[in-house]
Short mmCIF file of C-alpha atoms and ligand atoms in Angstrom, two decimals:
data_model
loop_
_atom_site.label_atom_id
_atom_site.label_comp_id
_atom_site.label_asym_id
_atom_site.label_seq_id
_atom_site.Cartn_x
_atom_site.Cartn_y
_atom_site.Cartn_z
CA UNK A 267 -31.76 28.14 -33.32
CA UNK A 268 -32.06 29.76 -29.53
CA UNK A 269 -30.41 27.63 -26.93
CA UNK A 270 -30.85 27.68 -22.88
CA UNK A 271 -27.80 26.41 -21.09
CA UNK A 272 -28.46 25.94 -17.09
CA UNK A 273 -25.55 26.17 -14.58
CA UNK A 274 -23.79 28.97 -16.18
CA UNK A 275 -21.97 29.36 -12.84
CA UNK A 276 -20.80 26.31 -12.83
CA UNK A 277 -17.83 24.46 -14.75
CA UNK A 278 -19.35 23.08 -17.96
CA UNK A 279 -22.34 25.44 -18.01
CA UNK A 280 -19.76 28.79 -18.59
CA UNK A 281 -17.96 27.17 -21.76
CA UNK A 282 -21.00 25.74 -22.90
CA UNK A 283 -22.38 29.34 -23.68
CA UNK A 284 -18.81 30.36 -24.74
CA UNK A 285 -19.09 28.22 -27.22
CA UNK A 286 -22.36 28.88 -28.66
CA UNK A 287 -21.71 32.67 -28.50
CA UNK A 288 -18.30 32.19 -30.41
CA UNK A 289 -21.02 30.01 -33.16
CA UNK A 290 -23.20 32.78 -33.33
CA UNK A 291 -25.62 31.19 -32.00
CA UNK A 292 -28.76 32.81 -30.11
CA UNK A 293 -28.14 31.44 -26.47
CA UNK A 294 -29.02 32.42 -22.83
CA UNK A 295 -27.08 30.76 -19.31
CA UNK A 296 -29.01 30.64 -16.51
CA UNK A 297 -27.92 31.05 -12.74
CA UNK A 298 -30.36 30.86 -9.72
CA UNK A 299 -31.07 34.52 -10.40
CA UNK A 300 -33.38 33.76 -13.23
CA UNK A 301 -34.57 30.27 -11.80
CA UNK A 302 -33.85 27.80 -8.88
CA UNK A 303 -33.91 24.48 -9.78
CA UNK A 304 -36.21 23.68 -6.95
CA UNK A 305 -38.86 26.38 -7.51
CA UNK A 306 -40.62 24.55 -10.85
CA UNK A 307 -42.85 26.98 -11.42
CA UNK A 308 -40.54 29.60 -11.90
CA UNK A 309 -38.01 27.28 -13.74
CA UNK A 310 -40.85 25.96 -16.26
CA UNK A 311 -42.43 29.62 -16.47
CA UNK A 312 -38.76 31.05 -17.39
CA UNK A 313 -38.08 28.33 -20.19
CA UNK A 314 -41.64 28.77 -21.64
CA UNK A 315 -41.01 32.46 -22.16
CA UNK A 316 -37.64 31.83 -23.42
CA UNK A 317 -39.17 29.35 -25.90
CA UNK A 318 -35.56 27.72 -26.88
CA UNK A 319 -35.38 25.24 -29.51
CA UNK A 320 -32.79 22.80 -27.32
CA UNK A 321 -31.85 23.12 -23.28
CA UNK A 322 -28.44 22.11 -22.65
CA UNK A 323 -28.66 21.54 -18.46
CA UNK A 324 -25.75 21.31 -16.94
CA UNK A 325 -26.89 22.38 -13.61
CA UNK A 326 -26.98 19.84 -10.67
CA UNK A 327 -26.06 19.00 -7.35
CA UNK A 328 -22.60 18.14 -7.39
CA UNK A 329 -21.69 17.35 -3.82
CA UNK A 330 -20.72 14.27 -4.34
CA UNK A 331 -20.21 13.28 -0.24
CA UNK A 332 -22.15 16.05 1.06
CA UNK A 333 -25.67 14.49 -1.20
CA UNK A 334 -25.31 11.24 1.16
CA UNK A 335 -26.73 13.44 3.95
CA UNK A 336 -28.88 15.63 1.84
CA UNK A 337 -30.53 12.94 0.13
CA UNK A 338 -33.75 14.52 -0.62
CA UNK A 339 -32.28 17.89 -1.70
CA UNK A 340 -29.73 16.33 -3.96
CA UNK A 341 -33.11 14.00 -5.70
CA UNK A 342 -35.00 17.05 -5.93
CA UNK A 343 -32.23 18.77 -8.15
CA UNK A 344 -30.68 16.37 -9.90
CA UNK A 345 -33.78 13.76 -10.36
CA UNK A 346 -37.31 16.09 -9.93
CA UNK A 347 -36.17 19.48 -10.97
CA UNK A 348 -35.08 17.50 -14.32
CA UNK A 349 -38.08 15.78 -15.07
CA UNK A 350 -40.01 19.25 -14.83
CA UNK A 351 -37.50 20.31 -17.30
CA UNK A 352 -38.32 17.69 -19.49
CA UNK A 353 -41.94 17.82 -19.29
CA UNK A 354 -41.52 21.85 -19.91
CA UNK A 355 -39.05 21.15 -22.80
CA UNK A 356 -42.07 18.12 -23.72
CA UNK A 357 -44.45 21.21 -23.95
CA UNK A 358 -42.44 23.55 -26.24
CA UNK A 359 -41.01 21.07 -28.21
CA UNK A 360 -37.23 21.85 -27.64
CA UNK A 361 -34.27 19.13 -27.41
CA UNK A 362 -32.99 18.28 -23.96
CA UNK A 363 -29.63 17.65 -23.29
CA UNK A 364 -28.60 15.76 -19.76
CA UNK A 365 -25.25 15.77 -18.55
CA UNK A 366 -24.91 12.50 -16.75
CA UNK A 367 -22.31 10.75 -15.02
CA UNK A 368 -19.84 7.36 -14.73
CA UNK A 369 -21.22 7.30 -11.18
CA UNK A 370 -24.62 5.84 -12.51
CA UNK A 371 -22.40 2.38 -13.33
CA UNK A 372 -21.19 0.20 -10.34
CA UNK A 373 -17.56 0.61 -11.06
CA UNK A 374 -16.22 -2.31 -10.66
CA UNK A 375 -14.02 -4.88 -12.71
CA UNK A 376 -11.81 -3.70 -15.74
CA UNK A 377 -13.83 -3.35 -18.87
CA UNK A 378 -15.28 -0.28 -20.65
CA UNK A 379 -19.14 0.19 -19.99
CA UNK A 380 -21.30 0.69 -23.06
CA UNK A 381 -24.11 3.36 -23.00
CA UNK A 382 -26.93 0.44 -22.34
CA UNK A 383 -24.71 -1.76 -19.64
CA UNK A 384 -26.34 -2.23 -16.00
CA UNK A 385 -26.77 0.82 -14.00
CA UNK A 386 -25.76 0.36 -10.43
CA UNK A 387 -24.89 3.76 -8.36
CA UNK A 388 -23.22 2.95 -5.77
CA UNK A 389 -23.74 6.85 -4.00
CA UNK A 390 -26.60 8.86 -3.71
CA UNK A 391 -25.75 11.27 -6.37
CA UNK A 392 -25.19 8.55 -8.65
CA UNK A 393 -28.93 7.22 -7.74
CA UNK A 394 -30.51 10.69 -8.26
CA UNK A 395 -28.29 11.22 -11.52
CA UNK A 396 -29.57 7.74 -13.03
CA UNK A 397 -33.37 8.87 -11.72
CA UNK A 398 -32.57 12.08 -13.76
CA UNK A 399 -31.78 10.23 -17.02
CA UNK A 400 -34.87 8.01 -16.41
CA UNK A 401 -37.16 10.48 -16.31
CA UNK A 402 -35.50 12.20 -19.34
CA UNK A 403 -35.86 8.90 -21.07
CA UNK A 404 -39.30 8.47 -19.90
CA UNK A 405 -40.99 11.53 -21.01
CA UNK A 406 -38.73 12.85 -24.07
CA UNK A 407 -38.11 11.64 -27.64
CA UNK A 408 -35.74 14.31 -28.66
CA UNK A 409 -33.18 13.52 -25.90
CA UNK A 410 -29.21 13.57 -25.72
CA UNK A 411 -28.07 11.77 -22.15
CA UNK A 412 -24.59 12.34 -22.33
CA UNK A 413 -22.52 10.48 -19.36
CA UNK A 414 -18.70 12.41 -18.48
CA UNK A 415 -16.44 12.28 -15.83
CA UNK A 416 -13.60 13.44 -13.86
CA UNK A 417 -14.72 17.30 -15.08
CA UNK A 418 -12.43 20.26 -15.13
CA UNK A 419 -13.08 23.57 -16.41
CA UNK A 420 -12.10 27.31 -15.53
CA UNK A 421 -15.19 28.01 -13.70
CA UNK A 422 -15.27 26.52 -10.68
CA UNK A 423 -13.26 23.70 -8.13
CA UNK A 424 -12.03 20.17 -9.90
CA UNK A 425 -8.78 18.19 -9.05
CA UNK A 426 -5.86 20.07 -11.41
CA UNK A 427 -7.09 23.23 -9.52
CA UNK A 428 -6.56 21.35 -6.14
CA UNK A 429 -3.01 19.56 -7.23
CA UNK A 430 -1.66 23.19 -7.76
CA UNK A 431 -2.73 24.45 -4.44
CA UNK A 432 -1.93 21.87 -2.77
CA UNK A 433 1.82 22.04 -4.37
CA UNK A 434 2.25 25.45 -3.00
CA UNK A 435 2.22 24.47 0.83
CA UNK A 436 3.21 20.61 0.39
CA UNK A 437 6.57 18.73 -1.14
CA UNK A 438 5.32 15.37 -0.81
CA UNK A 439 1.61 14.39 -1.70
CA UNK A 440 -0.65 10.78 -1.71
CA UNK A 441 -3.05 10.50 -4.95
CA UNK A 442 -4.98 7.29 -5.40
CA UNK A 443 -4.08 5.05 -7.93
CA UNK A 444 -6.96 2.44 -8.12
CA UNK A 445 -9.81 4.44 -9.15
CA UNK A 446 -9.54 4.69 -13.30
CA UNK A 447 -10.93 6.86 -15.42
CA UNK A 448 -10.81 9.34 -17.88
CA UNK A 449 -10.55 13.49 -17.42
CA UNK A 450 -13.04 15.62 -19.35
CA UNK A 451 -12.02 19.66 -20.16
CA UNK A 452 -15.40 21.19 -20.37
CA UNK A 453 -13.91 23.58 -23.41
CA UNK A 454 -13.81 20.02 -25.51
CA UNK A 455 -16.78 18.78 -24.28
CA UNK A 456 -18.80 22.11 -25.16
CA UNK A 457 -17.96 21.46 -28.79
CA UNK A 458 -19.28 18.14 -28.95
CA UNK A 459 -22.46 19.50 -26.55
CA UNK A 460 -23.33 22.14 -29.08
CA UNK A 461 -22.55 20.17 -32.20
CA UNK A 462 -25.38 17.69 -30.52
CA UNK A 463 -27.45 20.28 -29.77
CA UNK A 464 -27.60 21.07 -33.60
CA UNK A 465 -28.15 18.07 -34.66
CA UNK A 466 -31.15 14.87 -34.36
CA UNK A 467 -28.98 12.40 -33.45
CA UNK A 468 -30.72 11.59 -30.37
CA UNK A 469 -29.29 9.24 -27.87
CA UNK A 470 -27.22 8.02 -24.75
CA UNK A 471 -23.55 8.74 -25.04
CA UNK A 472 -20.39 8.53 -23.41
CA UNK A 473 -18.06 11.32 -23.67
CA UNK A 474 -14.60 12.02 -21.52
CA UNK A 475 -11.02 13.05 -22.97
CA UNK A 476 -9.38 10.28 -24.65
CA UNK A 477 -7.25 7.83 -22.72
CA UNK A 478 -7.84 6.26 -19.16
CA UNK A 479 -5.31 6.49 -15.90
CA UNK A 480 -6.11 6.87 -12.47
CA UNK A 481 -5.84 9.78 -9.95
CA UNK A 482 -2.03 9.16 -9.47
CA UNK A 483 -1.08 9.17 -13.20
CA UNK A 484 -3.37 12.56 -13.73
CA UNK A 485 -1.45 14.04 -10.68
CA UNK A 486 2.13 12.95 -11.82
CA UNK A 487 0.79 14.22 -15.53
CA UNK A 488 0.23 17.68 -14.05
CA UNK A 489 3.02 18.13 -12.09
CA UNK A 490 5.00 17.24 -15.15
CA UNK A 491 3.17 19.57 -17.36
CA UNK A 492 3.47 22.46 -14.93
CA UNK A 493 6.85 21.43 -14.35
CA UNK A 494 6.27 21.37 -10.70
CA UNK A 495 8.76 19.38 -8.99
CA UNK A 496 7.49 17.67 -5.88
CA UNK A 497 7.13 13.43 -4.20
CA UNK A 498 3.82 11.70 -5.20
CA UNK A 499 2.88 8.86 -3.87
CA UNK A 500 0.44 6.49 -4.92
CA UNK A 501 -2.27 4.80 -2.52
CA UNK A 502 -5.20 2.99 -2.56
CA UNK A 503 -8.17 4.57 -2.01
CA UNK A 504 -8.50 3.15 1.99
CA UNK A 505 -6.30 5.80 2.56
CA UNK A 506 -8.52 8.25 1.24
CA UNK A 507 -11.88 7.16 3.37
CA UNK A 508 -14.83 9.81 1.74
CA UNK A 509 -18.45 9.65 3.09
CA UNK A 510 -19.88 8.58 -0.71
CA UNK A 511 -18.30 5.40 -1.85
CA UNK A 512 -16.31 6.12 -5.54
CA UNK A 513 -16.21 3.41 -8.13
CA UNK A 514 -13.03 2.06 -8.98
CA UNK A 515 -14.07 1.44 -12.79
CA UNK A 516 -14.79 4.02 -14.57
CA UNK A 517 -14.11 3.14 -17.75
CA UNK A 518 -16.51 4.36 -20.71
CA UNK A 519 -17.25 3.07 -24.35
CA UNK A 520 -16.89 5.54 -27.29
CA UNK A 521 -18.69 3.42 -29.67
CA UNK A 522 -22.01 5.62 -29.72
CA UNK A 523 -20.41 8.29 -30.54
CA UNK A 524 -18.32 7.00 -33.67
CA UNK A 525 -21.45 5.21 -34.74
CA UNK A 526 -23.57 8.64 -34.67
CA UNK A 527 -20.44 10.54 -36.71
CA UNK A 528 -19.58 12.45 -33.77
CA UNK A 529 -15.84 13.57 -33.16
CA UNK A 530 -14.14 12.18 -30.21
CA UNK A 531 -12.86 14.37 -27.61
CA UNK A 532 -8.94 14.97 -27.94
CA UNK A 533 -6.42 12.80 -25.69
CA UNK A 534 -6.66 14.17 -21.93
CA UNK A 535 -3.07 14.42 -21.68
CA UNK A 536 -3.68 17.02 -24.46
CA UNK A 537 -6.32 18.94 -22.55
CA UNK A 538 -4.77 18.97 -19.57
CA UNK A 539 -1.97 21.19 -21.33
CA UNK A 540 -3.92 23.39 -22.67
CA UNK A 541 -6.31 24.00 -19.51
CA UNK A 542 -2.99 24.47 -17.53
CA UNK A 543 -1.83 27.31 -20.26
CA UNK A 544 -5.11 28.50 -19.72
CA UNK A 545 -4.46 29.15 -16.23
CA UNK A 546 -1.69 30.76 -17.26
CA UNK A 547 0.83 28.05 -15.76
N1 NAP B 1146 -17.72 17.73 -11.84
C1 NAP B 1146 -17.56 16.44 -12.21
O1 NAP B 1146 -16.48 15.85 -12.02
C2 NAP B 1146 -18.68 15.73 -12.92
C3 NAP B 1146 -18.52 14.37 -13.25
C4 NAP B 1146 -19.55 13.70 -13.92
C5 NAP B 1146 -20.71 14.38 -14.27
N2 NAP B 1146 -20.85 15.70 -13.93
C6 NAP B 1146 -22.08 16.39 -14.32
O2 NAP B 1146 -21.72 17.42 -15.22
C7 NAP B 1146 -22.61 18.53 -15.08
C8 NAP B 1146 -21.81 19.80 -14.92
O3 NAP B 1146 -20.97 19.68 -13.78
P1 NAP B 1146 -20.05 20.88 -13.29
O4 NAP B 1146 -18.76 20.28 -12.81
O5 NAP B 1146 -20.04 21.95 -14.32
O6 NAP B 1146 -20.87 21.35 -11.99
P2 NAP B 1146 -20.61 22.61 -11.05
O7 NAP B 1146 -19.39 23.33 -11.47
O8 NAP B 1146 -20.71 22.10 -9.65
O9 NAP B 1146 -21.86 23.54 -11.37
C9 NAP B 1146 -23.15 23.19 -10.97
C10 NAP B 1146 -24.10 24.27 -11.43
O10 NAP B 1146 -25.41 23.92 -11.01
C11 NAP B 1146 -25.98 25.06 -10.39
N3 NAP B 1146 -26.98 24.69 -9.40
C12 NAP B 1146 -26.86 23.82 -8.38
N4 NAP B 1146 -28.00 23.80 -7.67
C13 NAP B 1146 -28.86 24.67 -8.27
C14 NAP B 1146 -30.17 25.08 -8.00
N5 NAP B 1146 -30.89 24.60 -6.97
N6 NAP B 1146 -30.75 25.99 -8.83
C15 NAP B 1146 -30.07 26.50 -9.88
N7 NAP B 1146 -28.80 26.15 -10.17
C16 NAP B 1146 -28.20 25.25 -9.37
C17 NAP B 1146 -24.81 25.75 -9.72
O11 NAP B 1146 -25.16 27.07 -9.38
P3 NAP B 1146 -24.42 27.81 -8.15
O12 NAP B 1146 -23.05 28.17 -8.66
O13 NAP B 1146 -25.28 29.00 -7.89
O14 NAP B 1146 -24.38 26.85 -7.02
C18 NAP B 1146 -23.77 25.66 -10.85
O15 NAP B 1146 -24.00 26.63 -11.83
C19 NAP B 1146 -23.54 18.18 -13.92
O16 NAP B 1146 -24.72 17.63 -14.44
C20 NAP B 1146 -22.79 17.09 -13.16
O17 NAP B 1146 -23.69 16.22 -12.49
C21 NAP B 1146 -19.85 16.39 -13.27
#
């Protein structure tokens, strides 16, 4: 089994290939040195030669408000350069794995979205993300789509990283508290990304830390846990205005991956800990 992981810089990508390498298993990360995402023929030449047997891509325009002003660059990344993925992973017969998003559902009332619910981004990297898993769906058999949220990992910027910065010059903060979700630590999800990877059970599946809360209650959560001791205050997101609209649902279903025999991710309360000892807090 020989495994190509893209966006090894980024957050997921990094402990994806951790984990395969602490598996044993044959596995290469890619970074734009080897391949841009937006030069195809280099990207599809690279994975030919490399010849892996599933491509774990974690790379993609992230930029959540900055893609609502680079609307075609964030669609060439996130929807184009992964359909010439699939069609290269098509030609060599290897697995594909899509990290998706929560941002591909509307977000709004209370209830948890199942895998096949309505899609309705409400942002433009939610639009190019959903035109990603189309095309995955279109042209692959052997496909994982696997939807997360809320990510934090060592590599790279996510929220816990900006709560403890922002606690070193501030006493009092505002966090939003009507925007819920759940937190995913890219060191669980890796496990369950590789354990897919060696396995057929091909699908669309949810997959976040355990539990829901909102921004607020994940602030007040790492405060606690870093035993920080400083005001929070919750507010609704109108006092956050942000150029790309966020949903305020973003509640996801489990079910797929009980039904498949896949473990569920630990309780995000408990990842949180352990990413904070991690960072040596
Ligand atoms: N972060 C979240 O909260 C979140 C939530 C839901 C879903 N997701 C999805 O989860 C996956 C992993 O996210 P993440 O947080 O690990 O992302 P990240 O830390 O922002 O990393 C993105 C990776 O993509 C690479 N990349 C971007 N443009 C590229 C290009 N043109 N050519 C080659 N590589 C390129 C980046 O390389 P450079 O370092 O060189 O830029 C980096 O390695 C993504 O599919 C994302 O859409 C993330």
């Amino acid at each position: 089994m020989k495994i190509l992981v893209t966006g090894y810089t980024g957050q997921l990508g990094f402990d994806v290939i951790r984990e395969l390498k602490a598996r044993n298993v044959e596995c290469i990360g890619t970074t734009r040195n080897e391949f841009s995402l937006t030069d195809t023929e280099k990207m599809q030449a690279f994975v030919k030669a490399y010849k892996p047997d599933a491509v774990i891509h974690c790379a993609a325009y992230t930029a959540v408000d900055k893609a609502e002003d680079e609307v075609e660059l964030c669609d060439q990344i996130n929807h184009l350069a992964t359909k010439e993925l699939a069609n290269v992973c098509k030609e060599i017969n290897a697995k594909m794995i899509y990290i998706s998003t929560d941002y591909v559902f509307a977000g709004s009332g209370e209830d948890f979205y199942e895998v096949n619910d309505e899609k309705a981004p409400q942002n433009v990297y939610g639009k190019s993300k959903l035109d990603g898993e189309l095309a995955v769906q279109e042209i692959l058999d052997k496909y994982f789509i696997v939807r997360i949220s809320w990510v934090f990992g060592n590599n790279g910027k996510n929220f816990i990283k900006t709560m403890l910065n922002l606690a070193k010059t501030h006493d009092k903060l505002t966090v939003v508290n009507d925007q819920i979700g759940s937190p995913t630590y890219t060191v669980d999800l890796a496990k369950l990304l590789c354990d897919m990877a060696l396995s057929d059970k091909y699908g669309i599946y949810h997959a976040t830390n355990e539990g829901i809360c909102s921004w607020y209650d994940f602030a007040c959560e790492i405060f606690k846990q870093a035993d920080i001791k400083i005001n929070v205050k919750p507010v609704p997101s109108t006092a956050f205005p942000t150029k790309a609209k966020r949903p305020h649902n973003s509640r996801m279903s489990k079910k797929c991956l009980d039904e498949a025999g896949f473990n569920r991710l630990p309780a995000w309360k408990d990842a949180s800990l352990r990413y904070l000892q991690e960072l040596n807090m």
